[in-house]
Amino acid sequence: MKIIAIAAVGRNGVIGRGSELPWDIPEDMKFFRDSTRGQIVLMGRKTYDSLGKALPARRNAVITRNTSWSVPDAEVYSDLPSALKALKPVALSEGKTIFVIGGAEIYSLSLPFLDEVWLTEIDSDFEGDVFFPLYREGRFEAAGFVKGGVREQSDSVSPFHYRFCVYQRSA
Ligand SMILES: NC(=O)c1ccc[n+]([C@@H]2O[C@H](COP(=O)([O-])OP(=O)(O)OC[C@H]3O[C@@H](n4cnc5c(N)ncnc54)[C@H](OP(=O)(O)O)[C@@H]3O)[C@@H](O)[C@H]2O)c1
Protein backbone atom coordinates (compact mmCIF):
# COMPACT_ATOMS: atom_id res chain seq x y z
CA MET A 1 0.00 0.00 0.00
CA LYS A 2 1.47 3.32 -1.04
CA ILE A 3 0.60 6.94 -0.44
CA ILE A 4 1.53 8.99 -3.49
CA ALA A 5 1.15 12.69 -4.18
CA ILE A 6 0.40 13.40 -7.81
CA ALA A 7 0.68 16.91 -9.24
CA ALA A 8 1.58 18.91 -12.29
CA VAL A 9 4.02 21.71 -11.63
CA GLY A 10 5.50 24.57 -13.64
CA ARG A 11 9.25 25.19 -13.72
CA ASN A 12 8.76 27.99 -11.19
CA GLY A 13 6.79 25.75 -8.80
CA VAL A 14 3.34 27.07 -9.71
CA ILE A 15 0.47 24.56 -9.48
CA GLY A 16 -2.53 26.89 -9.46
CA ARG A 17 -3.91 30.32 -10.26
CA GLY A 18 -6.89 31.19 -8.08
CA SER A 19 -8.97 28.05 -8.09
CA GLU A 20 -7.81 26.98 -11.55
CA LEU A 21 -4.95 25.15 -13.20
CA PRO A 22 -2.81 27.65 -15.15
CA TRP A 23 -2.56 25.35 -18.19
CA ASP A 24 -4.57 22.98 -20.31
CA ILE A 25 -2.60 19.82 -21.06
CA PRO A 26 -4.99 17.05 -22.12
CA GLU A 27 -2.27 14.37 -22.08
CA ASP A 28 -1.51 15.19 -18.45
CA MET A 29 -5.21 15.05 -17.54
CA LYS A 30 -5.35 11.64 -19.19
CA PHE A 31 -2.26 10.53 -17.26
CA PHE A 32 -3.89 11.73 -14.03
CA ARG A 33 -7.16 9.97 -14.81
CA ASP A 34 -5.47 6.71 -15.82
CA SER A 35 -3.20 6.74 -12.76
CA THR A 36 -5.92 7.38 -10.20
CA ARG A 37 -8.83 5.44 -11.70
CA GLY A 38 -10.00 2.71 -9.32
CA GLN A 39 -7.81 4.08 -6.52
CA ILE A 40 -8.44 6.35 -3.53
CA VAL A 41 -8.07 10.11 -4.01
CA LEU A 42 -7.58 12.48 -1.11
CA MET A 43 -7.91 16.24 -1.56
CA GLY A 44 -8.41 19.56 0.18
CA ARG A 45 -11.81 21.19 0.24
CA LYS A 46 -10.71 23.92 -2.21
CA THR A 47 -9.60 21.36 -4.76
CA TYR A 48 -12.92 19.55 -4.39
CA ASP A 49 -14.69 22.87 -4.96
CA SER A 50 -12.62 23.59 -8.06
CA LEU A 51 -13.47 20.13 -9.45
CA GLY A 52 -17.12 20.76 -8.59
CA LYS A 53 -17.84 17.10 -7.92
CA ALA A 54 -16.13 13.87 -6.97
CA LEU A 55 -13.98 12.14 -9.55
CA PRO A 56 -15.82 9.13 -10.99
CA ALA A 57 -14.65 5.54 -10.49
CA ARG A 58 -12.53 6.45 -7.50
CA ARG A 59 -13.13 6.59 -3.75
CA ASN A 60 -13.04 10.33 -3.00
CA ALA A 61 -12.03 11.81 0.37
CA VAL A 62 -11.95 15.51 1.25
CA ILE A 63 -10.30 17.30 4.19
CA THR A 64 -11.92 20.38 5.72
CA ARG A 65 -11.93 22.09 9.11
CA ASN A 66 -15.58 22.95 8.60
CA THR A 67 -17.48 20.30 10.56
CA SER A 68 -20.77 21.18 8.89
CA TRP A 69 -19.43 20.78 5.32
CA SER A 70 -20.61 17.69 3.48
CA VAL A 71 -21.19 16.51 -0.05
CA PRO A 72 -23.08 13.46 -1.30
CA ASP A 73 -20.26 12.02 -3.38
CA ALA A 74 -17.21 12.10 -1.08
CA GLU A 75 -16.13 11.12 2.42
CA VAL A 76 -15.23 14.09 4.60
CA TYR A 77 -12.51 14.21 7.27
CA SER A 78 -11.55 16.99 9.66
CA ASP A 79 -7.82 16.31 9.52
CA LEU A 80 -5.27 14.28 7.62
CA PRO A 81 -4.44 11.72 10.36
CA SER A 82 -8.08 10.72 10.73
CA ALA A 83 -8.42 10.47 6.94
CA LEU A 84 -5.38 8.20 6.71
CA LYS A 85 -6.52 6.16 9.71
CA ALA A 86 -9.78 5.41 7.91
CA LEU A 87 -8.39 5.01 4.39
CA LYS A 88 -5.22 2.99 4.95
CA PRO A 89 -7.00 -0.23 6.03
CA VAL A 90 -9.27 0.07 2.98
CA ALA A 91 -6.29 0.59 0.69
CA LEU A 92 -4.51 -2.37 2.27
CA SER A 93 -7.42 -4.76 2.07
CA GLU A 94 -8.40 -3.72 -1.46
CA GLY A 95 -4.85 -3.44 -2.81
CA LYS A 96 -5.28 0.24 -3.62
CA THR A 97 -3.04 3.29 -3.64
CA ILE A 98 -3.97 6.48 -1.82
CA PHE A 99 -3.31 9.37 -4.21
CA VAL A 100 -3.04 12.79 -2.63
CA ILE A 101 -4.30 15.03 -5.43
CA GLY A 102 -3.83 18.48 -3.89
CA GLY A 103 -3.89 21.32 -3.53
CA ALA A 104 -0.86 22.94 -1.98
CA GLU A 105 -2.15 22.84 1.61
CA ILE A 106 -2.89 19.13 1.45
CA TYR A 107 0.39 18.32 -0.35
CA SER A 108 2.18 20.11 2.52
CA LEU A 109 0.25 18.28 5.20
CA SER A 110 0.87 14.92 3.57
CA LEU A 111 4.63 15.24 2.99
CA PRO A 112 5.58 13.25 6.14
CA PHE A 113 3.31 10.38 5.07
CA LEU A 114 4.21 10.09 1.39
CA ASP A 115 6.05 7.16 -0.14
CA GLU A 116 6.34 8.81 -3.55
CA VAL A 117 5.70 12.04 -5.39
CA TRP A 118 4.64 11.84 -9.05
CA LEU A 119 5.23 15.14 -10.75
CA THR A 120 4.41 16.20 -14.25
CA GLU A 121 7.20 18.73 -14.59
CA ILE A 122 6.34 21.32 -17.20
CA ASP A 123 9.27 23.16 -18.78
CA SER A 124 7.61 26.59 -18.63
CA ASP A 125 7.09 29.26 -16.00
CA PHE A 126 3.50 30.22 -15.17
CA GLU A 127 1.78 33.08 -13.45
CA GLY A 128 0.01 31.81 -10.37
CA ASP A 129 -0.45 32.08 -6.64
CA VAL A 130 -0.42 28.44 -5.51
CA PHE A 131 2.92 26.63 -5.31
CA PHE A 132 4.01 23.05 -4.79
CA PRO A 133 5.62 22.68 -1.34
CA LEU A 134 9.31 21.92 -1.02
CA TYR A 135 9.98 18.25 -1.51
CA ARG A 136 13.61 18.16 -2.63
CA GLU A 137 15.20 18.87 0.72
CA GLY A 138 16.71 15.42 1.18
CA ARG A 139 13.42 13.70 1.83
CA PHE A 140 12.82 12.52 -1.72
CA GLU A 141 15.09 11.45 -4.54
CA ALA A 142 14.53 11.19 -8.26
CA ALA A 143 13.60 7.65 -9.22
CA GLY A 144 13.03 7.93 -12.95
CA PHE A 145 9.92 8.36 -14.98
CA VAL A 146 6.40 6.98 -15.04
CA LYS A 147 4.72 5.87 -18.27
CA GLY A 148 7.12 3.15 -19.26
CA GLY A 149 10.14 5.40 -19.34
CA VAL A 150 8.69 8.10 -21.55
CA ARG A 151 10.74 11.14 -20.66
CA GLU A 152 9.52 13.96 -22.81
CA GLN A 153 5.98 14.61 -23.88
CA SER A 154 4.21 17.27 -25.79
CA ASP A 155 0.79 17.03 -27.32
CA SER A 156 -1.05 18.46 -30.23
CA VAL A 157 -3.11 20.89 -28.15
CA SER A 158 -0.65 22.43 -25.72
CA PRO A 159 2.70 23.96 -26.64
CA PHE A 160 4.40 22.72 -23.48
CA HIS A 161 7.07 20.12 -22.95
CA TYR A 162 6.77 18.05 -19.81
CA ARG A 163 8.00 14.88 -18.14
CA PHE A 164 6.22 12.43 -15.85
CA CYS A 165 8.74 12.14 -12.99
CA VAL A 166 8.79 9.94 -9.90
CA TYR A 167 10.43 10.88 -6.60
CA GLN A 168 10.76 8.31 -3.82
CA ARG A 169 11.27 8.91 -0.13
CA SER A 170 14.99 8.72 0.60
CA ALA A 171 16.08 5.71 2.64
N1 LIG B 1 -1.31 21.39 -10.54
C1 LIG B 1 -1.89 20.43 -9.83
O1 LIG B 1 -1.56 19.25 -9.97
C2 LIG B 1 -2.99 20.77 -8.87
C3 LIG B 1 -3.66 19.76 -8.19
C4 LIG B 1 -4.68 20.12 -7.28
C5 LIG B 1 -4.99 21.45 -7.09
N2 LIG B 1 -4.30 22.40 -7.78
C6 LIG B 1 -4.58 23.83 -7.57
O2 LIG B 1 -4.36 24.11 -6.19
C7 LIG B 1 -5.23 25.18 -5.79
C8 LIG B 1 -5.97 24.76 -4.55
O3 LIG B 1 -5.00 24.48 -3.53
P1 LIG B 1 -5.06 25.14 -2.09
O4 LIG B 1 -3.77 24.87 -1.40
O5 LIG B 1 -5.49 26.56 -2.24
O6 LIG B 1 -6.27 24.37 -1.39
P2 LIG B 1 -6.50 22.81 -1.02
O7 LIG B 1 -5.23 22.23 -0.46
O8 LIG B 1 -7.15 22.11 -2.15
O9 LIG B 1 -7.60 22.93 0.12
C9 LIG B 1 -7.35 23.73 1.25
C10 LIG B 1 -8.43 23.46 2.26
O10 LIG B 1 -8.20 22.20 2.88
C11 LIG B 1 -8.63 22.25 4.22
N3 LIG B 1 -7.50 22.07 5.11
C12 LIG B 1 -6.23 22.53 4.97
N4 LIG B 1 -5.47 22.18 6.03
C13 LIG B 1 -6.27 21.45 6.84
C14 LIG B 1 -6.07 20.81 8.09
N5 LIG B 1 -4.86 20.83 8.72
N6 LIG B 1 -7.10 20.18 8.68
C15 LIG B 1 -8.31 20.15 8.08
N7 LIG B 1 -8.57 20.74 6.87
C16 LIG B 1 -7.55 21.38 6.27
C17 LIG B 1 -9.24 23.63 4.42
O11 LIG B 1 -10.60 23.52 4.06
P3 LIG B 1 -11.73 24.48 4.75
O12 LIG B 1 -11.38 25.86 4.32
O13 LIG B 1 -13.01 23.98 4.21
O14 LIG B 1 -11.58 24.25 6.24
C18 LIG B 1 -8.48 24.45 3.40
O15 LIG B 1 -9.13 25.64 3.03
C19 LIG B 1 -6.11 25.49 -7.00
O16 LIG B 1 -5.49 26.54 -7.74
C20 LIG B 1 -6.01 24.21 -7.83
O17 LIG B 1 -6.24 24.46 -9.20
C21 LIG B 1 -3.32 22.09 -8.65
PDB file of C-alpha atoms and ligand atoms in Angstrom:
ATOM      1  CA  MET A   1       0.000   0.000   0.000  1.00  0.00           C
ATOM      2  CA  LYS A   2       1.470   3.320  -1.044  1.00  0.00           C
ATOM      3  CA  ILE A   3       0.597   6.942  -0.442  1.00  0.00           C
ATOM      4  CA  ILE A   4       1.530   8.989  -3.488  1.00  0.00           C
ATOM      5  CA  ALA A   5       1.154  12.692  -4.175  1.00  0.00           C
ATOM      6  CA  ILE A   6       0.395  13.401  -7.812  1.00  0.00           C
ATOM      7  CA  ALA A   7       0.681  16.913  -9.238  1.00  0.00           C
ATOM      8  CA  ALA A   8       1.581  18.914 -12.294  1.00  0.00           C
ATOM      9  CA  VAL A   9       4.019  21.712 -11.631  1.00  0.00           C
ATOM     10  CA  GLY A  10       5.500  24.567 -13.640  1.00  0.00           C
ATOM     11  CA  ARG A  11       9.255  25.186 -13.718  1.00  0.00           C
ATOM     12  CA  ASN A  12       8.756  27.990 -11.189  1.00  0.00           C
ATOM     13  CA  GLY A  13       6.794  25.746  -8.803  1.00  0.00           C
ATOM     14  CA  VAL A  14       3.341  27.070  -9.709  1.00  0.00           C
ATOM     15  CA  ILE A  15       0.473  24.563  -9.480  1.00  0.00           C
ATOM     16  CA  GLY A  16      -2.534  26.890  -9.464  1.00  0.00           C
ATOM     17  CA  ARG A  17      -3.914  30.320 -10.256  1.00  0.00           C
ATOM     18  CA  GLY A  18      -6.892  31.193  -8.085  1.00  0.00           C
ATOM     19  CA  SER A  19      -8.969  28.049  -8.090  1.00  0.00           C
ATOM     20  CA  GLU A  20      -7.810  26.985 -11.554  1.00  0.00           C
ATOM     21  CA  LEU A  21      -4.955  25.154 -13.202  1.00  0.00           C
ATOM     22  CA  PRO A  22      -2.811  27.650 -15.150  1.00  0.00           C
ATOM     23  CA  TRP A  23      -2.563  25.351 -18.193  1.00  0.00           C
ATOM     24  CA  ASP A  24      -4.569  22.980 -20.315  1.00  0.00           C
ATOM     25  CA  ILE A  25      -2.600  19.823 -21.064  1.00  0.00           C
ATOM     26  CA  PRO A  26      -4.992  17.051 -22.119  1.00  0.00           C
ATOM     27  CA  GLU A  27      -2.275  14.374 -22.076  1.00  0.00           C
ATOM     28  CA  ASP A  28      -1.509  15.194 -18.453  1.00  0.00           C
ATOM     29  CA  MET A  29      -5.208  15.053 -17.538  1.00  0.00           C
ATOM     30  CA  LYS A  30      -5.352  11.637 -19.187  1.00  0.00           C
ATOM     31  CA  PHE A  31      -2.263  10.530 -17.256  1.00  0.00           C
ATOM     32  CA  PHE A  32      -3.895  11.735 -14.032  1.00  0.00           C
ATOM     33  CA  ARG A  33      -7.160   9.965 -14.810  1.00  0.00           C
ATOM     34  CA  ASP A  34      -5.468   6.711 -15.816  1.00  0.00           C
ATOM     35  CA  SER A  35      -3.200   6.737 -12.758  1.00  0.00           C
ATOM     36  CA  THR A  36      -5.918   7.382 -10.197  1.00  0.00           C
ATOM     37  CA  ARG A  37      -8.835   5.437 -11.699  1.00  0.00           C
ATOM     38  CA  GLY A  38      -9.996   2.709  -9.321  1.00  0.00           C
ATOM     39  CA  GLN A  39      -7.807   4.076  -6.515  1.00  0.00           C
ATOM     40  CA  ILE A  40      -8.442   6.354  -3.528  1.00  0.00           C
ATOM     41  CA  VAL A  41      -8.071  10.109  -4.012  1.00  0.00           C
ATOM     42  CA  LEU A  42      -7.585  12.480  -1.112  1.00  0.00           C
ATOM     43  CA  MET A  43      -7.910  16.243  -1.561  1.00  0.00           C
ATOM     44  CA  GLY A  44      -8.406  19.563   0.177  1.00  0.00           C
ATOM     45  CA  ARG A  45     -11.812  21.195   0.235  1.00  0.00           C
ATOM     46  CA  LYS A  46     -10.715  23.922  -2.209  1.00  0.00           C
ATOM     47  CA  THR A  47      -9.597  21.359  -4.760  1.00  0.00           C
ATOM     48  CA  TYR A  48     -12.924  19.551  -4.393  1.00  0.00           C
ATOM     49  CA  ASP A  49     -14.689  22.874  -4.964  1.00  0.00           C
ATOM     50  CA  SER A  50     -12.617  23.595  -8.055  1.00  0.00           C
ATOM     51  CA  LEU A  51     -13.472  20.132  -9.450  1.00  0.00           C
ATOM     52  CA  GLY A  52     -17.121  20.764  -8.593  1.00  0.00           C
ATOM     53  CA  LYS A  53     -17.844  17.097  -7.922  1.00  0.00           C
ATOM     54  CA  ALA A  54     -16.129  13.867  -6.965  1.00  0.00           C
ATOM     55  CA  LEU A  55     -13.981  12.140  -9.554  1.00  0.00           C
ATOM     56  CA  PRO A  56     -15.821   9.135 -10.985  1.00  0.00           C
ATOM     57  CA  ALA A  57     -14.654   5.537 -10.492  1.00  0.00           C
ATOM     58  CA  ARG A  58     -12.531   6.446  -7.497  1.00  0.00           C
ATOM     59  CA  ARG A  59     -13.127   6.589  -3.750  1.00  0.00           C
ATOM     60  CA  ASN A  60     -13.038  10.331  -2.998  1.00  0.00           C
ATOM     61  CA  ALA A  61     -12.033  11.812   0.366  1.00  0.00           C
ATOM     62  CA  VAL A  62     -11.950  15.506   1.254  1.00  0.00           C
ATOM     63  CA  ILE A  63     -10.300  17.297   4.187  1.00  0.00           C
ATOM     64  CA  THR A  64     -11.917  20.382   5.721  1.00  0.00           C
ATOM     65  CA  ARG A  65     -11.926  22.089   9.110  1.00  0.00           C
ATOM     66  CA  ASN A  66     -15.581  22.946   8.602  1.00  0.00           C
ATOM     67  CA  THR A  67     -17.482  20.301  10.556  1.00  0.00           C
ATOM     68  CA  SER A  68     -20.772  21.181   8.889  1.00  0.00           C
ATOM     69  CA  TRP A  69     -19.431  20.784   5.324  1.00  0.00           C
ATOM     70  CA  SER A  70     -20.613  17.693   3.482  1.00  0.00           C
ATOM     71  CA  VAL A  71     -21.194  16.509  -0.054  1.00  0.00           C
ATOM     72  CA  PRO A  72     -23.076  13.464  -1.297  1.00  0.00           C
ATOM     73  CA  ASP A  73     -20.264  12.018  -3.380  1.00  0.00           C
ATOM     74  CA  ALA A  74     -17.207  12.103  -1.076  1.00  0.00           C
ATOM     75  CA  GLU A  75     -16.130  11.121   2.419  1.00  0.00           C
ATOM     76  CA  VAL A  76     -15.233  14.095   4.598  1.00  0.00           C
ATOM     77  CA  TYR A  77     -12.514  14.208   7.273  1.00  0.00           C
ATOM     78  CA  SER A  78     -11.553  16.989   9.657  1.00  0.00           C
ATOM     79  CA  ASP A  79      -7.819  16.310   9.525  1.00  0.00           C
ATOM     80  CA  LEU A  80      -5.270  14.281   7.618  1.00  0.00           C
ATOM     81  CA  PRO A  81      -4.440  11.725  10.356  1.00  0.00           C
ATOM     82  CA  SER A  82      -8.082  10.722  10.729  1.00  0.00           C
ATOM     83  CA  ALA A  83      -8.424  10.468   6.941  1.00  0.00           C
ATOM     84  CA  LEU A  84      -5.378   8.202   6.712  1.00  0.00           C
ATOM     85  CA  LYS A  85      -6.520   6.164   9.710  1.00  0.00           C
ATOM     86  CA  ALA A  86      -9.781   5.408   7.909  1.00  0.00           C
ATOM     87  CA  LEU A  87      -8.386   5.007   4.394  1.00  0.00           C
ATOM     88  CA  LYS A  88      -5.217   2.992   4.945  1.00  0.00           C
ATOM     89  CA  PRO A  89      -7.005  -0.229   6.030  1.00  0.00           C
ATOM     90  CA  VAL A  90      -9.273   0.071   2.978  1.00  0.00           C
ATOM     91  CA  ALA A  91      -6.295   0.592   0.690  1.00  0.00           C
ATOM     92  CA  LEU A  92      -4.509  -2.368   2.270  1.00  0.00           C
ATOM     93  CA  SER A  93      -7.420  -4.760   2.074  1.00  0.00           C
ATOM     94  CA  GLU A  94      -8.402  -3.722  -1.463  1.00  0.00           C
ATOM     95  CA  GLY A  95      -4.852  -3.440  -2.812  1.00  0.00           C
ATOM     96  CA  LYS A  96      -5.277   0.239  -3.624  1.00  0.00           C
ATOM     97  CA  THR A  97      -3.040   3.292  -3.644  1.00  0.00           C
ATOM     98  CA  ILE A  98      -3.969   6.477  -1.823  1.00  0.00           C
ATOM     99  CA  PHE A  99      -3.310   9.365  -4.206  1.00  0.00           C
ATOM    100  CA  VAL A 100      -3.036  12.791  -2.629  1.00  0.00           C
ATOM    101  CA  ILE A 101      -4.301  15.030  -5.430  1.00  0.00           C
ATOM    102  CA  GLY A 102      -3.834  18.481  -3.894  1.00  0.00           C
ATOM    103  CA  GLY A 103      -3.892  21.316  -3.531  1.00  0.00           C
ATOM    104  CA  ALA A 104      -0.860  22.942  -1.977  1.00  0.00           C
ATOM    105  CA  GLU A 105      -2.145  22.839   1.609  1.00  0.00           C
ATOM    106  CA  ILE A 106      -2.888  19.134   1.446  1.00  0.00           C
ATOM    107  CA  TYR A 107       0.387  18.324  -0.351  1.00  0.00           C
ATOM    108  CA  SER A 108       2.180  20.114   2.515  1.00  0.00           C
ATOM    109  CA  LEU A 109       0.253  18.276   5.203  1.00  0.00           C
ATOM    110  CA  SER A 110       0.873  14.924   3.567  1.00  0.00           C
ATOM    111  CA  LEU A 111       4.630  15.240   2.991  1.00  0.00           C
ATOM    112  CA  PRO A 112       5.582  13.254   6.141  1.00  0.00           C
ATOM    113  CA  PHE A 113       3.309  10.383   5.072  1.00  0.00           C
ATOM    114  CA  LEU A 114       4.214  10.089   1.393  1.00  0.00           C
ATOM    115  CA  ASP A 115       6.047   7.156  -0.144  1.00  0.00           C
ATOM    116  CA  GLU A 116       6.345   8.812  -3.547  1.00  0.00           C
ATOM    117  CA  VAL A 117       5.698  12.041  -5.390  1.00  0.00           C
ATOM    118  CA  TRP A 118       4.641  11.843  -9.046  1.00  0.00           C
ATOM    119  CA  LEU A 119       5.228  15.139 -10.752  1.00  0.00           C
ATOM    120  CA  THR A 120       4.409  16.196 -14.252  1.00  0.00           C
ATOM    121  CA  GLU A 121       7.202  18.729 -14.591  1.00  0.00           C
ATOM    122  CA  ILE A 122       6.336  21.320 -17.198  1.00  0.00           C
ATOM    123  CA  ASP A 123       9.270  23.159 -18.784  1.00  0.00           C
ATOM    124  CA  SER A 124       7.606  26.586 -18.630  1.00  0.00           C
ATOM    125  CA  ASP A 125       7.090  29.265 -16.002  1.00  0.00           C
ATOM    126  CA  PHE A 126       3.500  30.223 -15.169  1.00  0.00           C
ATOM    127  CA  GLU A 127       1.775  33.079 -13.446  1.00  0.00           C
ATOM    128  CA  GLY A 128       0.007  31.807 -10.369  1.00  0.00           C
ATOM    129  CA  ASP A 129      -0.453  32.078  -6.635  1.00  0.00           C
ATOM    130  CA  VAL A 130      -0.422  28.440  -5.513  1.00  0.00           C
ATOM    131  CA  PHE A 131       2.922  26.631  -5.310  1.00  0.00           C
ATOM    132  CA  PHE A 132       4.012  23.047  -4.790  1.00  0.00           C
ATOM    133  CA  PRO A 133       5.617  22.684  -1.338  1.00  0.00           C
ATOM    134  CA  LEU A 134       9.308  21.924  -1.020  1.00  0.00           C
ATOM    135  CA  TYR A 135       9.982  18.245  -1.508  1.00  0.00           C
ATOM    136  CA  ARG A 136      13.609  18.157  -2.634  1.00  0.00           C
ATOM    137  CA  GLU A 137      15.200  18.868   0.722  1.00  0.00           C
ATOM    138  CA  GLY A 138      16.712  15.423   1.184  1.00  0.00           C
ATOM    139  CA  ARG A 139      13.424  13.702   1.833  1.00  0.00           C
ATOM    140  CA  PHE A 140      12.819  12.522  -1.725  1.00  0.00           C
ATOM    141  CA  GLU A 141      15.090  11.454  -4.535  1.00  0.00           C
ATOM    142  CA  ALA A 142      14.527  11.194  -8.260  1.00  0.00           C
ATOM    143  CA  ALA A 143      13.599   7.654  -9.223  1.00  0.00           C
ATOM    144  CA  GLY A 144      13.033   7.933 -12.951  1.00  0.00           C
ATOM    145  CA  PHE A 145       9.925   8.357 -14.979  1.00  0.00           C
ATOM    146  CA  VAL A 146       6.396   6.975 -15.042  1.00  0.00           C
ATOM    147  CA  LYS A 147       4.719   5.867 -18.266  1.00  0.00           C
ATOM    148  CA  GLY A 148       7.121   3.145 -19.263  1.00  0.00           C
ATOM    149  CA  GLY A 149      10.139   5.403 -19.337  1.00  0.00           C
ATOM    150  CA  VAL A 150       8.693   8.099 -21.550  1.00  0.00           C
ATOM    151  CA  ARG A 151      10.740  11.145 -20.657  1.00  0.00           C
ATOM    152  CA  GLU A 152       9.523  13.964 -22.812  1.00  0.00           C
ATOM    153  CA  GLN A 153       5.977  14.607 -23.883  1.00  0.00           C
ATOM    154  CA  SER A 154       4.208  17.267 -25.786  1.00  0.00           C
ATOM    155  CA  ASP A 155       0.791  17.028 -27.317  1.00  0.00           C
ATOM    156  CA  SER A 156      -1.050  18.457 -30.229  1.00  0.00           C
ATOM    157  CA  VAL A 157      -3.108  20.886 -28.149  1.00  0.00           C
ATOM    158  CA  SER A 158      -0.650  22.428 -25.721  1.00  0.00           C
ATOM    159  CA  PRO A 159       2.697  23.959 -26.643  1.00  0.00           C
ATOM    160  CA  PHE A 160       4.402  22.718 -23.484  1.00  0.00           C
ATOM    161  CA  HIS A 161       7.067  20.117 -22.949  1.00  0.00           C
ATOM    162  CA  TYR A 162       6.774  18.053 -19.808  1.00  0.00           C
ATOM    163  CA  ARG A 163       8.003  14.876 -18.139  1.00  0.00           C
ATOM    164  CA  PHE A 164       6.220  12.429 -15.854  1.00  0.00           C
ATOM    165  CA  CYS A 165       8.739  12.144 -12.995  1.00  0.00           C
ATOM    166  CA  VAL A 166       8.793   9.940  -9.897  1.00  0.00           C
ATOM    167  CA  TYR A 167      10.435  10.875  -6.596  1.00  0.00           C
ATOM    168  CA  GLN A 168      10.759   8.313  -3.821  1.00  0.00           C
ATOM    169  CA  ARG A 169      11.275   8.906  -0.134  1.00  0.00           C
ATOM    170  CA  SER A 170      14.989   8.724   0.599  1.00  0.00           C
ATOM    171  CA  ALA A 171      16.080   5.707   2.635  1.00  0.00           C
TER     172      ALA A 171
HETATM  173  N1  LIG B   1      -1.310  21.392 -10.541  1.00  0.00           N
HETATM  174  C1  LIG B   1      -1.893  20.428  -9.835  1.00  0.00           C
HETATM  175  O1  LIG B   1      -1.557  19.248  -9.973  1.00  0.00           O
HETATM  176  C2  LIG B   1      -2.989  20.774  -8.869  1.00  0.00           C
HETATM  177  C3  LIG B   1      -3.661  19.756  -8.186  1.00  0.00           C
HETATM  178  C4  LIG B   1      -4.677  20.122  -7.282  1.00  0.00           C
HETATM  179  C5  LIG B   1      -4.991  21.453  -7.091  1.00  0.00           C
HETATM  180  N2  LIG B   1      -4.299  22.402  -7.775  1.00  0.00           N
HETATM  181  C6  LIG B   1      -4.584  23.834  -7.567  1.00  0.00           C
HETATM  182  O2  LIG B   1      -4.358  24.109  -6.186  1.00  0.00           O
HETATM  183  C7  LIG B   1      -5.230  25.183  -5.794  1.00  0.00           C
HETATM  184  C8  LIG B   1      -5.972  24.756  -4.546  1.00  0.00           C
HETATM  185  O3  LIG B   1      -4.995  24.476  -3.527  1.00  0.00           O
HETATM  186  P1  LIG B   1      -5.059  25.141  -2.089  1.00  0.00           P
HETATM  187  O4  LIG B   1      -3.767  24.865  -1.398  1.00  0.00           O
HETATM  188  O5  LIG B   1      -5.492  26.559  -2.241  1.00  0.00           O
HETATM  189  O6  LIG B   1      -6.268  24.370  -1.392  1.00  0.00           O
HETATM  190  P2  LIG B   1      -6.496  22.812  -1.016  1.00  0.00           P
HETATM  191  O7  LIG B   1      -5.232  22.229  -0.458  1.00  0.00           O
HETATM  192  O8  LIG B   1      -7.153  22.113  -2.149  1.00  0.00           O
HETATM  193  O9  LIG B   1      -7.599  22.935   0.120  1.00  0.00           O
HETATM  194  C9  LIG B   1      -7.351  23.731   1.249  1.00  0.00           C
HETATM  195  C10 LIG B   1      -8.427  23.458   2.257  1.00  0.00           C
HETATM  196  O10 LIG B   1      -8.199  22.197   2.877  1.00  0.00           O
HETATM  197  C11 LIG B   1      -8.631  22.247   4.221  1.00  0.00           C
HETATM  198  N3  LIG B   1      -7.496  22.066   5.108  1.00  0.00           N
HETATM  199  C12 LIG B   1      -6.227  22.532   4.970  1.00  0.00           C
HETATM  200  N4  LIG B   1      -5.471  22.181   6.027  1.00  0.00           N
HETATM  201  C13 LIG B   1      -6.270  21.454   6.839  1.00  0.00           C
HETATM  202  C14 LIG B   1      -6.068  20.814   8.093  1.00  0.00           C
HETATM  203  N5  LIG B   1      -4.859  20.834   8.718  1.00  0.00           N
HETATM  204  N6  LIG B   1      -7.096  20.177   8.676  1.00  0.00           N
HETATM  205  C15 LIG B   1      -8.311  20.147   8.080  1.00  0.00           C
HETATM  206  N7  LIG B   1      -8.572  20.736   6.868  1.00  0.00           N
HETATM  207  C16 LIG B   1      -7.554  21.384   6.271  1.00  0.00           C
HETATM  208  C17 LIG B   1      -9.235  23.628   4.420  1.00  0.00           C
HETATM  209  O11 LIG B   1     -10.604  23.518   4.056  1.00  0.00           O
HETATM  210  P3  LIG B   1     -11.732  24.480   4.755  1.00  0.00           P
HETATM  211  O12 LIG B   1     -11.378  25.863   4.321  1.00  0.00           O
HETATM  212  O13 LIG B   1     -13.014  23.977   4.212  1.00  0.00           O
HETATM  213  O14 LIG B   1     -11.576  24.253   6.243  1.00  0.00           O
HETATM  214  C18 LIG B   1      -8.480  24.451   3.402  1.00  0.00           C
HETATM  215  O15 LIG B   1      -9.131  25.642   3.031  1.00  0.00           O
HETATM  216  C19 LIG B   1      -6.105  25.494  -6.999  1.00  0.00           C
HETATM  217  O16 LIG B   1      -5.490  26.542  -7.737  1.00  0.00           O
HETATM  218  C20 LIG B   1      -6.015  24.212  -7.826  1.00  0.00           C
HETATM  219  O17 LIG B   1      -6.241  24.456  -9.196  1.00  0.00           O
HETATM  220  C21 LIG B   1      -3.320  22.092  -8.651  1.00  0.00           C
END
